[in-house]
mmCIF file of C-alpha atoms and ligand atoms in Angstrom:
data_model
loop_
_atom_site.group_PDB
_atom_site.id
_atom_site.type_symbol
_atom_site.label_atom_id
_atom_site.label_comp_id
_atom_site.label_asym_id
_atom_site.label_seq_id
_atom_site.Cartn_x
_atom_site.Cartn_y
_atom_site.Cartn_z
ATOM 1 C CA MET E 30 8.625 8.203 -9.097
ATOM 2 C CA LYS E 31 8.166 8.423 -5.206
ATOM 3 C CA PRO E 32 6.149 6.146 -3.375
ATOM 4 C CA VAL E 33 2.465 7.359 -3.400
ATOM 5 C CA ILE E 34 0.541 8.388 0.197
ATOM 6 C CA ILE E 35 -2.707 7.497 0.557
ATOM 7 C CA THR E 36 -4.881 9.584 2.743
ATOM 8 C CA ALA E 37 -7.985 8.282 4.386
ATOM 9 C CA ALA E 38 -11.250 10.836 5.103
ATOM 10 C CA LEU E 39 -12.832 8.784 7.528
ATOM 11 C CA VAL E 40 -15.578 11.401 8.814
ATOM 12 C CA GLY E 41 -16.336 14.093 7.342
ATOM 13 C CA ALA E 42 -18.931 16.839 8.458
ATOM 14 C CA GLU E 43 -21.869 16.717 6.291
ATOM 15 C CA LEU E 44 -22.412 12.966 5.540
ATOM 16 C CA THR E 45 -24.747 11.052 7.809
ATOM 17 C CA LYS E 46 -25.650 7.434 8.717
ATOM 18 C CA GLU E 47 -28.534 7.934 7.114
ATOM 19 C CA LYS E 48 -26.510 8.133 3.629
ATOM 20 C CA THR E 49 -24.623 5.153 4.973
ATOM 21 C CA PRO E 50 -24.597 2.865 7.727
ATOM 22 C CA TYR E 51 -21.098 2.849 7.585
ATOM 23 C CA LEU E 52 -20.031 6.053 8.864
ATOM 24 C CA PRO E 53 -18.337 6.109 11.970
ATOM 25 C CA VAL E 54 -19.157 8.412 14.581
ATOM 26 C CA THR E 55 -18.148 7.609 18.095
ATOM 27 C CA PRO E 56 -14.722 7.892 19.152
ATOM 28 C CA ASP E 57 -14.388 4.185 19.136
ATOM 29 C CA GLU E 58 -16.089 3.796 15.804
ATOM 30 C CA ILE E 59 -13.451 6.287 14.341
ATOM 31 C CA ALA E 60 -10.496 4.759 15.672
ATOM 32 C CA GLU E 61 -11.413 1.140 14.004
ATOM 33 C CA ALA E 62 -12.124 3.117 11.068
ATOM 34 C CA ALA E 63 -8.627 4.453 11.503
ATOM 35 C CA ARG E 64 -6.913 1.224 12.371
ATOM 36 C CA LEU E 65 -8.431 -0.747 9.001
ATOM 37 C CA ALA E 66 -7.740 1.940 6.877
ATOM 38 C CA VAL E 67 -4.059 2.173 8.070
ATOM 39 C CA ALA E 68 -3.934 -1.708 7.873
ATOM 40 C CA ALA E 69 -4.929 -1.466 4.657
ATOM 41 C CA GLY E 70 -2.373 1.130 3.210
ATOM 42 C CA ALA E 71 -3.346 4.671 4.095
ATOM 43 C CA ALA E 72 -0.401 6.724 5.839
ATOM 44 C CA ILE E 73 -2.641 9.864 6.385
ATOM 45 C CA LEU E 74 -5.758 10.261 8.183
ATOM 46 C CA HIS E 75 -7.789 13.371 7.757
ATOM 47 C CA LEU E 76 -10.037 13.980 10.609
ATOM 48 C CA HIS E 77 -13.223 15.293 11.555
ATOM 49 C CA VAL E 78 -14.837 14.544 14.762
ATOM 50 C CA ARG E 79 -18.905 14.272 15.990
ATOM 51 C CA ASP E 80 -20.291 14.591 19.285
ATOM 52 C CA ASP E 81 -22.514 12.203 21.369
ATOM 53 C CA GLN E 82 -25.733 12.921 19.158
ATOM 54 C CA GLY E 83 -23.048 12.031 15.992
ATOM 55 C CA ARG E 84 -23.418 15.956 14.863
ATOM 56 C CA PRO E 85 -20.115 17.361 13.715
ATOM 57 C CA THR E 86 -18.338 19.339 16.143
ATOM 58 C CA ASN E 87 -14.914 21.391 16.241
ATOM 59 C CA ASP E 88 -14.648 20.608 20.163
ATOM 60 C CA ALA E 89 -10.896 20.348 20.903
ATOM 61 C CA GLU E 90 -11.562 17.869 23.865
ATOM 62 C CA ARG E 91 -13.371 15.529 21.299
ATOM 63 C CA PHE E 92 -10.554 15.891 18.777
ATOM 64 C CA ARG E 93 -8.082 15.116 21.436
ATOM 65 C CA GLU E 94 -10.288 11.897 22.480
ATOM 66 C CA VAL E 95 -10.326 10.572 18.948
ATOM 67 C CA LEU E 96 -6.502 10.914 18.293
ATOM 68 C CA GLU E 97 -5.753 9.407 21.674
ATOM 69 C CA LYS E 98 -7.799 6.542 20.537
ATOM 70 C CA ILE E 99 -6.379 6.369 16.694
ATOM 71 C CA LYS E 100 -2.555 6.337 18.550
ATOM 72 C CA LYS E 101 -3.535 3.522 20.945
ATOM 73 C CA VAL E 102 -4.730 1.227 18.109
ATOM 74 C CA CYS E 103 -2.442 2.194 14.945
ATOM 75 C CA ARG E 104 1.322 1.632 14.998
ATOM 76 C CA PRO E 105 3.558 3.678 13.729
ATOM 77 C CA THR E 106 1.124 6.412 14.080
ATOM 78 C CA PRO E 107 -0.070 7.588 11.026
ATOM 79 C CA ILE E 108 0.003 11.200 10.074
ATOM 80 C CA LEU E 109 -2.944 12.869 11.864
ATOM 81 C CA GLN E 110 -4.151 15.704 10.148
ATOM 82 C CA VAL E 111 -7.272 17.381 11.569
ATOM 83 C CA SER E 112 -10.038 19.414 9.599
ATOM 84 C CA THR E 113 -10.250 23.218 10.033
ATOM 85 C CA GLY E 114 -13.025 23.169 7.597
ATOM 86 C CA GLY E 115 -15.626 21.877 9.969
ATOM 87 C CA MET E 116 -19.140 21.884 8.602
ATOM 88 C CA VAL E 117 -20.224 24.294 5.976
ATOM 89 C CA GLY E 118 -21.967 27.106 8.104
ATOM 90 C CA ASP E 119 -19.705 26.781 11.177
ATOM 91 C CA SER E 120 -18.186 29.720 12.609
ATOM 92 C CA LEU E 121 -14.797 30.915 11.837
ATOM 93 C CA GLU E 122 -13.351 31.164 15.536
ATOM 94 C CA SER E 123 -14.786 27.405 16.327
ATOM 95 C CA ARG E 124 -12.346 25.858 13.388
ATOM 96 C CA PHE E 125 -9.364 26.592 15.028
ATOM 97 C CA GLN E 126 -10.188 24.585 18.122
ATOM 98 C CA SER E 127 -8.335 21.355 16.450
ATOM 99 C CA LEU E 128 -5.113 23.108 16.504
ATOM 100 C CA ALA E 129 -5.145 22.727 19.978
ATOM 101 C CA VAL E 130 -4.371 18.684 19.812
ATOM 102 C CA LYS E 131 -0.829 19.838 18.051
ATOM 103 C CA PRO E 132 -1.508 17.579 14.737
ATOM 104 C CA ASP E 133 0.982 16.504 12.832
ATOM 105 C CA MET E 134 -0.886 18.445 9.817
ATOM 106 C CA ALA E 135 -4.409 20.422 9.427
ATOM 107 C CA SER E 136 -6.311 21.281 6.643
ATOM 108 C CA LEU E 137 -5.932 25.132 5.253
ATOM 109 C CA ASN E 138 -8.941 26.107 3.086
ATOM 110 C CA ALA E 139 -7.655 28.326 0.799
ATOM 111 C CA GLY E 140 -10.704 30.546 -0.334
ATOM 112 C CA SER E 141 -14.113 30.494 -0.003
ATOM 113 C CA VAL E 142 -16.307 28.362 -2.575
ATOM 114 C CA ASN E 143 -20.180 27.201 -3.648
ATOM 115 C CA PHE E 144 -20.733 24.161 -1.986
ATOM 116 C CA GLY E 145 -24.177 22.711 -3.017
ATOM 117 C CA THR E 146 -26.535 25.242 -2.050
ATOM 118 C CA GLU E 147 -24.445 27.015 0.347
ATOM 119 C CA ILE E 148 -21.183 29.118 0.827
ATOM 120 C CA PHE E 149 -18.013 27.402 2.344
ATOM 121 C CA GLU E 150 -16.545 31.018 3.813
ATOM 122 C CA ASN E 151 -12.669 31.261 3.669
ATOM 123 C CA PRO E 152 -12.468 35.097 3.631
ATOM 124 C CA LEU E 153 -8.649 36.145 3.238
ATOM 125 C CA PRO E 154 -8.104 37.215 6.346
ATOM 126 C CA PHE E 155 -9.304 34.127 8.121
ATOM 127 C CA VAL E 156 -7.028 32.123 5.564
ATOM 128 C CA LYS E 157 -3.951 34.310 6.660
ATOM 129 C CA GLN E 158 -4.809 34.055 10.396
ATOM 130 C CA MET E 159 -5.348 30.200 9.932
ATOM 131 C CA ALA E 160 -1.945 29.686 8.247
ATOM 132 C CA THR E 161 -0.208 32.017 10.581
ATOM 133 C CA ARG E 162 -1.494 29.664 13.505
ATOM 134 C CA GLN E 163 -0.409 26.625 11.792
ATOM 135 C CA ARG E 164 3.275 27.777 11.280
ATOM 136 C CA ASP E 165 3.726 29.221 14.565
ATOM 137 C CA ARG E 166 2.520 25.978 15.926
ATOM 138 C CA ASP E 167 4.687 24.055 13.729
ATOM 139 C CA ILE E 168 1.637 22.136 11.888
ATOM 140 C CA LYS E 169 1.929 21.506 8.152
ATOM 141 C CA PRO E 170 -0.697 22.592 6.321
ATOM 142 C CA GLU E 171 -2.769 20.884 3.644
ATOM 143 C CA ILE E 172 -3.807 23.502 1.411
ATOM 144 C CA GLU E 173 -7.205 22.695 0.218
ATOM 145 C CA ILE E 174 -7.931 23.789 -3.601
ATOM 146 C CA TYR E 175 -11.148 24.041 -4.720
ATOM 147 C CA ASP E 176 -10.812 26.462 -7.504
ATOM 148 C CA LEU E 177 -7.920 28.202 -9.809
ATOM 149 C CA SER E 178 -8.310 31.358 -7.639
ATOM 150 C CA HIS E 179 -7.591 29.406 -4.403
ATOM 151 C CA LEU E 180 -4.422 28.356 -6.057
ATOM 152 C CA GLU E 181 -3.336 31.925 -6.964
ATOM 153 C CA THR E 182 -4.117 32.885 -3.234
ATOM 154 C CA ALA E 183 -1.645 29.949 -1.940
ATOM 155 C CA LEU E 184 0.918 31.164 -4.009
ATOM 156 C CA GLN E 185 0.723 34.555 -2.944
ATOM 157 C CA LEU E 186 0.492 33.531 0.725
ATOM 158 C CA ILE E 187 3.570 31.276 0.422
ATOM 159 C CA GLN E 188 5.470 34.339 -1.113
ATOM 160 C CA GLU E 189 4.250 36.529 1.724
ATOM 161 C CA GLY E 190 5.752 33.865 4.205
ATOM 162 C CA TYR E 191 2.285 32.705 5.771
ATOM 163 C CA ILE E 192 3.292 29.250 4.594
ATOM 164 C CA HIS E 193 6.486 27.691 4.362
ATOM 165 C CA PRO E 194 7.829 25.313 1.495
ATOM 166 C CA PRO E 195 7.763 22.976 0.395
ATOM 167 C CA ALA E 196 4.039 23.291 0.240
ATOM 168 C CA HIS E 197 1.299 20.277 0.078
ATOM 169 C CA PHE E 198 -1.555 21.175 -1.834
ATOM 170 C CA GLN E 199 -5.022 18.916 -1.852
ATOM 171 C CA PHE E 200 -6.971 19.352 -5.290
ATOM 172 C CA VAL E 201 -10.222 18.629 -4.248
ATOM 173 C CA MET E 202 -12.214 18.068 -7.649
ATOM 174 C CA GLY E 203 -15.830 17.845 -8.505
ATOM 175 C CA VAL E 204 -17.111 20.607 -5.788
ATOM 176 C CA ALA E 205 -16.478 23.677 -8.116
ATOM 177 C CA LEU E 206 -14.013 22.728 -9.926
ATOM 178 C CA ALA E 207 -15.028 20.038 -12.802
ATOM 179 C CA ALA E 208 -13.260 16.619 -11.891
ATOM 180 C CA THR E 209 -11.881 16.699 -15.558
ATOM 181 C CA GLU E 210 -8.289 15.818 -16.686
ATOM 182 C CA GLN E 211 -7.798 19.371 -18.057
ATOM 183 C CA ASN E 212 -8.438 21.192 -14.941
ATOM 184 C CA LEU E 213 -6.322 19.019 -12.809
ATOM 185 C CA ARG E 214 -3.437 19.411 -15.192
ATOM 186 C CA LEU E 215 -3.965 23.335 -15.189
ATOM 187 C CA LEU E 216 -3.468 23.178 -11.485
ATOM 188 C CA VAL E 217 -0.476 20.587 -11.561
ATOM 189 C CA SER E 218 0.908 22.809 -14.040
ATOM 190 C CA ARG E 219 0.683 26.210 -11.499
ATOM 191 C CA LEU E 220 2.508 24.289 -8.326
ATOM 192 C CA PRO E 221 5.278 25.855 -7.087
ATOM 193 C CA ALA E 222 8.759 23.723 -7.304
ATOM 194 C CA GLY E 223 9.331 21.182 -4.445
ATOM 195 C CA ALA E 224 5.437 21.263 -3.704
ATOM 196 C CA THR E 225 3.989 17.892 -3.299
ATOM 197 C CA TRP E 226 0.127 17.394 -4.247
ATOM 198 C CA THR E 227 -2.953 14.851 -3.967
ATOM 199 C CA VAL E 228 -5.942 14.600 -4.950
ATOM 200 C CA ALA E 229 -9.608 14.340 -3.595
ATOM 201 C CA GLY E 230 -12.007 13.564 -6.441
ATOM 202 C CA ILE E 231 -15.605 14.184 -4.906
ATOM 203 C CA GLY E 232 -18.493 11.417 -5.687
ATOM 204 C CA ARG E 233 -18.116 9.127 -8.398
ATOM 205 C CA HIS E 234 -14.790 11.340 -9.343
ATOM 206 C CA GLN E 235 -12.827 9.760 -6.584
ATOM 207 C CA PHE E 236 -11.289 6.780 -8.612
ATOM 208 C CA PRO E 237 -10.686 8.659 -12.146
ATOM 209 C CA MET E 238 -8.953 11.184 -10.107
ATOM 210 C CA ALA E 239 -7.120 8.719 -8.300
ATOM 211 C CA GLU E 240 -5.991 7.482 -11.216
ATOM 212 C CA LEU E 241 -4.589 10.540 -12.795
ATOM 213 C CA ALA E 242 -2.648 11.092 -9.653
ATOM 214 C CA LEU E 243 -1.213 7.837 -9.615
ATOM 215 C CA GLN E 244 0.127 8.331 -13.279
ATOM 216 C CA TRP E 245 1.581 11.839 -13.199
ATOM 217 C CA GLY E 246 3.356 11.299 -9.602
ATOM 218 C CA GLY E 247 0.932 13.057 -7.243
ATOM 219 C CA HIS E 248 -0.737 11.416 -4.027
ATOM 220 C CA VAL E 249 -4.261 10.204 -3.512
ATOM 221 C CA ARG E 250 -7.068 11.148 -1.043
ATOM 222 C CA VAL E 251 -9.932 8.343 -0.529
ATOM 223 C CA GLY E 252 -12.729 7.497 1.901
ATOM 224 C CA LEU E 253 -16.384 8.142 3.081
ATOM 225 C CA GLU E 254 -15.846 11.796 3.478
ATOM 226 C CA ASP E 255 -15.811 12.321 -0.005
ATOM 227 C CA ASN E 256 -17.378 9.212 -1.905
ATOM 228 C CA ILE E 257 -19.508 6.476 0.159
ATOM 229 C CA TYR E 258 -19.458 4.007 -3.058
ATOM 230 C CA LEU E 259 -17.148 1.076 -3.948
ATOM 231 C CA GLU E 260 -18.618 0.790 -7.093
ATOM 232 C CA LYS E 261 -21.994 1.839 -8.504
ATOM 233 C CA GLY E 262 -24.892 1.083 -6.296
ATOM 234 C CA VAL E 263 -22.344 -0.550 -3.991
ATOM 235 C CA LEU E 264 -21.870 1.096 -0.652
ATOM 236 C CA ALA E 265 -18.305 0.835 0.484
ATOM 237 C CA LYS E 266 -18.323 -0.880 4.093
ATOM 238 C CA GLY E 267 -15.559 1.592 5.445
ATOM 239 C CA SER E 268 -12.898 4.007 4.632
ATOM 240 C CA TYR E 269 -10.685 0.840 4.101
ATOM 241 C CA GLU E 270 -12.354 -0.458 1.387
ATOM 242 C CA LEU E 271 -11.941 2.424 -0.441
ATOM 243 C CA VAL E 272 -7.884 2.445 0.382
ATOM 244 C CA GLU E 273 -7.634 -1.310 -0.849
ATOM 245 C CA LYS E 274 -9.090 -0.269 -3.971
ATOM 246 C CA ALA E 275 -6.516 3.059 -4.208
ATOM 247 C CA VAL E 276 -3.869 0.409 -3.454
ATOM 248 C CA ALA E 277 -4.799 -2.085 -6.218
ATOM 249 C CA LEU E 278 -4.790 0.953 -8.416
ATOM 250 C CA ALA E 279 -1.152 2.250 -7.561
ATOM 251 C CA GLN E 280 0.011 -1.472 -8.023
ATOM 252 C CA GLY E 281 -1.671 -1.812 -11.484
ATOM 253 C CA GLN E 282 0.207 1.622 -12.254
ATOM 254 C CA ARG E 283 3.461 0.318 -10.756
ATOM 255 C CA ARG E 284 3.425 2.857 -7.858
ATOM 256 C CA VAL E 285 4.685 1.502 -4.272
ATOM 257 C CA VAL E 286 2.125 2.475 -1.424
ATOM 258 C CA ALA E 287 3.995 4.834 1.216
ATOM 259 C CA THR E 288 4.394 3.566 5.014
ATOM 260 C CA VAL E 289 3.925 5.909 7.560
ATOM 261 C CA LEU E 290 7.404 6.474 7.787
ATOM 262 C CA GLU E 291 8.257 6.894 4.259
ATOM 263 C CA ALA E 292 5.101 9.555 4.280
ATOM 264 C CA ARG E 293 6.452 11.372 7.143
ATOM 265 C CA LYS E 294 9.614 11.544 5.186
ATOM 266 C CA ILE E 295 7.978 12.658 1.876
ATOM 267 C CA SER E 296 5.801 15.412 3.841
ATOM 268 C CA GLY E 297 8.642 16.619 5.727
ATOM 269 C CA LEU E 298 7.211 15.649 8.895
ATOM 270 C CA SER E 299 9.407 14.236 12.073
HETATM 271 N N1 KMH F 150 -16.777 20.063 5.257
HETATM 272 C C1 KMH F 150 -16.475 20.872 4.394
HETATM 273 C C2 KMH F 150 -17.357 21.901 4.513
HETATM 274 C C3 KMH F 150 -11.778 20.467 5.489
HETATM 275 O O1 KMH F 150 -11.856 19.675 5.964
HETATM 276 O O2 KMH F 150 -10.630 21.198 5.524
HETATM 277 C C4 KMH F 150 -14.899 21.245 4.353
HETATM 278 C C5 KMH F 150 -14.054 20.071 4.571
HETATM 279 C C6 KMH F 150 -12.498 20.819 4.235
HETATM 280 O O3 KMH F 150 -14.428 18.931 4.818
HETATM 281 ZN ZN1 ZN F 151 -12.813 17.426 5.768
#
């Protein structure tokens, strides 16, 4: 099996310091969280940013500032993946802003979904426009799949040329689709040839889903955005602790953890 790429989702948009004091919000805190996560074994950073009040923002200048700080403290530079999902309820237009910083990768949410009591809106024309802008700027999309219908949409977009193969998928388990082995198996079985995939189990599903990905040759996402607990009742002191746990699981499954350079090669990035 190929080395496993570990993604760290450091910040998120919905998480607050009230839920965990370990959430990084300032550019310096995010850069330090990045440094620790990469030192622990993460090769991709999935990034949201916050404004001076600690509120989620899609502001390009704030993204630029955070990316610059991360580049200064992480050598070699990890794969920087900006969020285009923002916070649930953000205007669609505001979610294009992060592409301005020319990241290696960006999330591409493939469809709308119930998100807690709200709706995370991703209407098809928006998804097509987002895919087009990423393609034309040479930004590799990470296609976020919350539901089986999103995979159908993504397969169609690949066929229609909006997304260039080999495609990279993130299966987000435990928001809409239950985080079960059966559901993950179905998603993986529907992947197009040559695709890479990773899984983000939400909350207590983070590590059970990671285990399956490790066994089946997939990649793994961990981090405070998805789960704040290292184990039941024990807050992770940062995403780095979740990365360390993922690395230990990988070693238990005899999966080598990809370096940044290996992750770039596997992901087709220069
Ligand atoms: N905050 C969620 C509504 C992404 O980064 O692209 C969406 C999200 C996905 O976090
Ligand atoms: Zn996100």
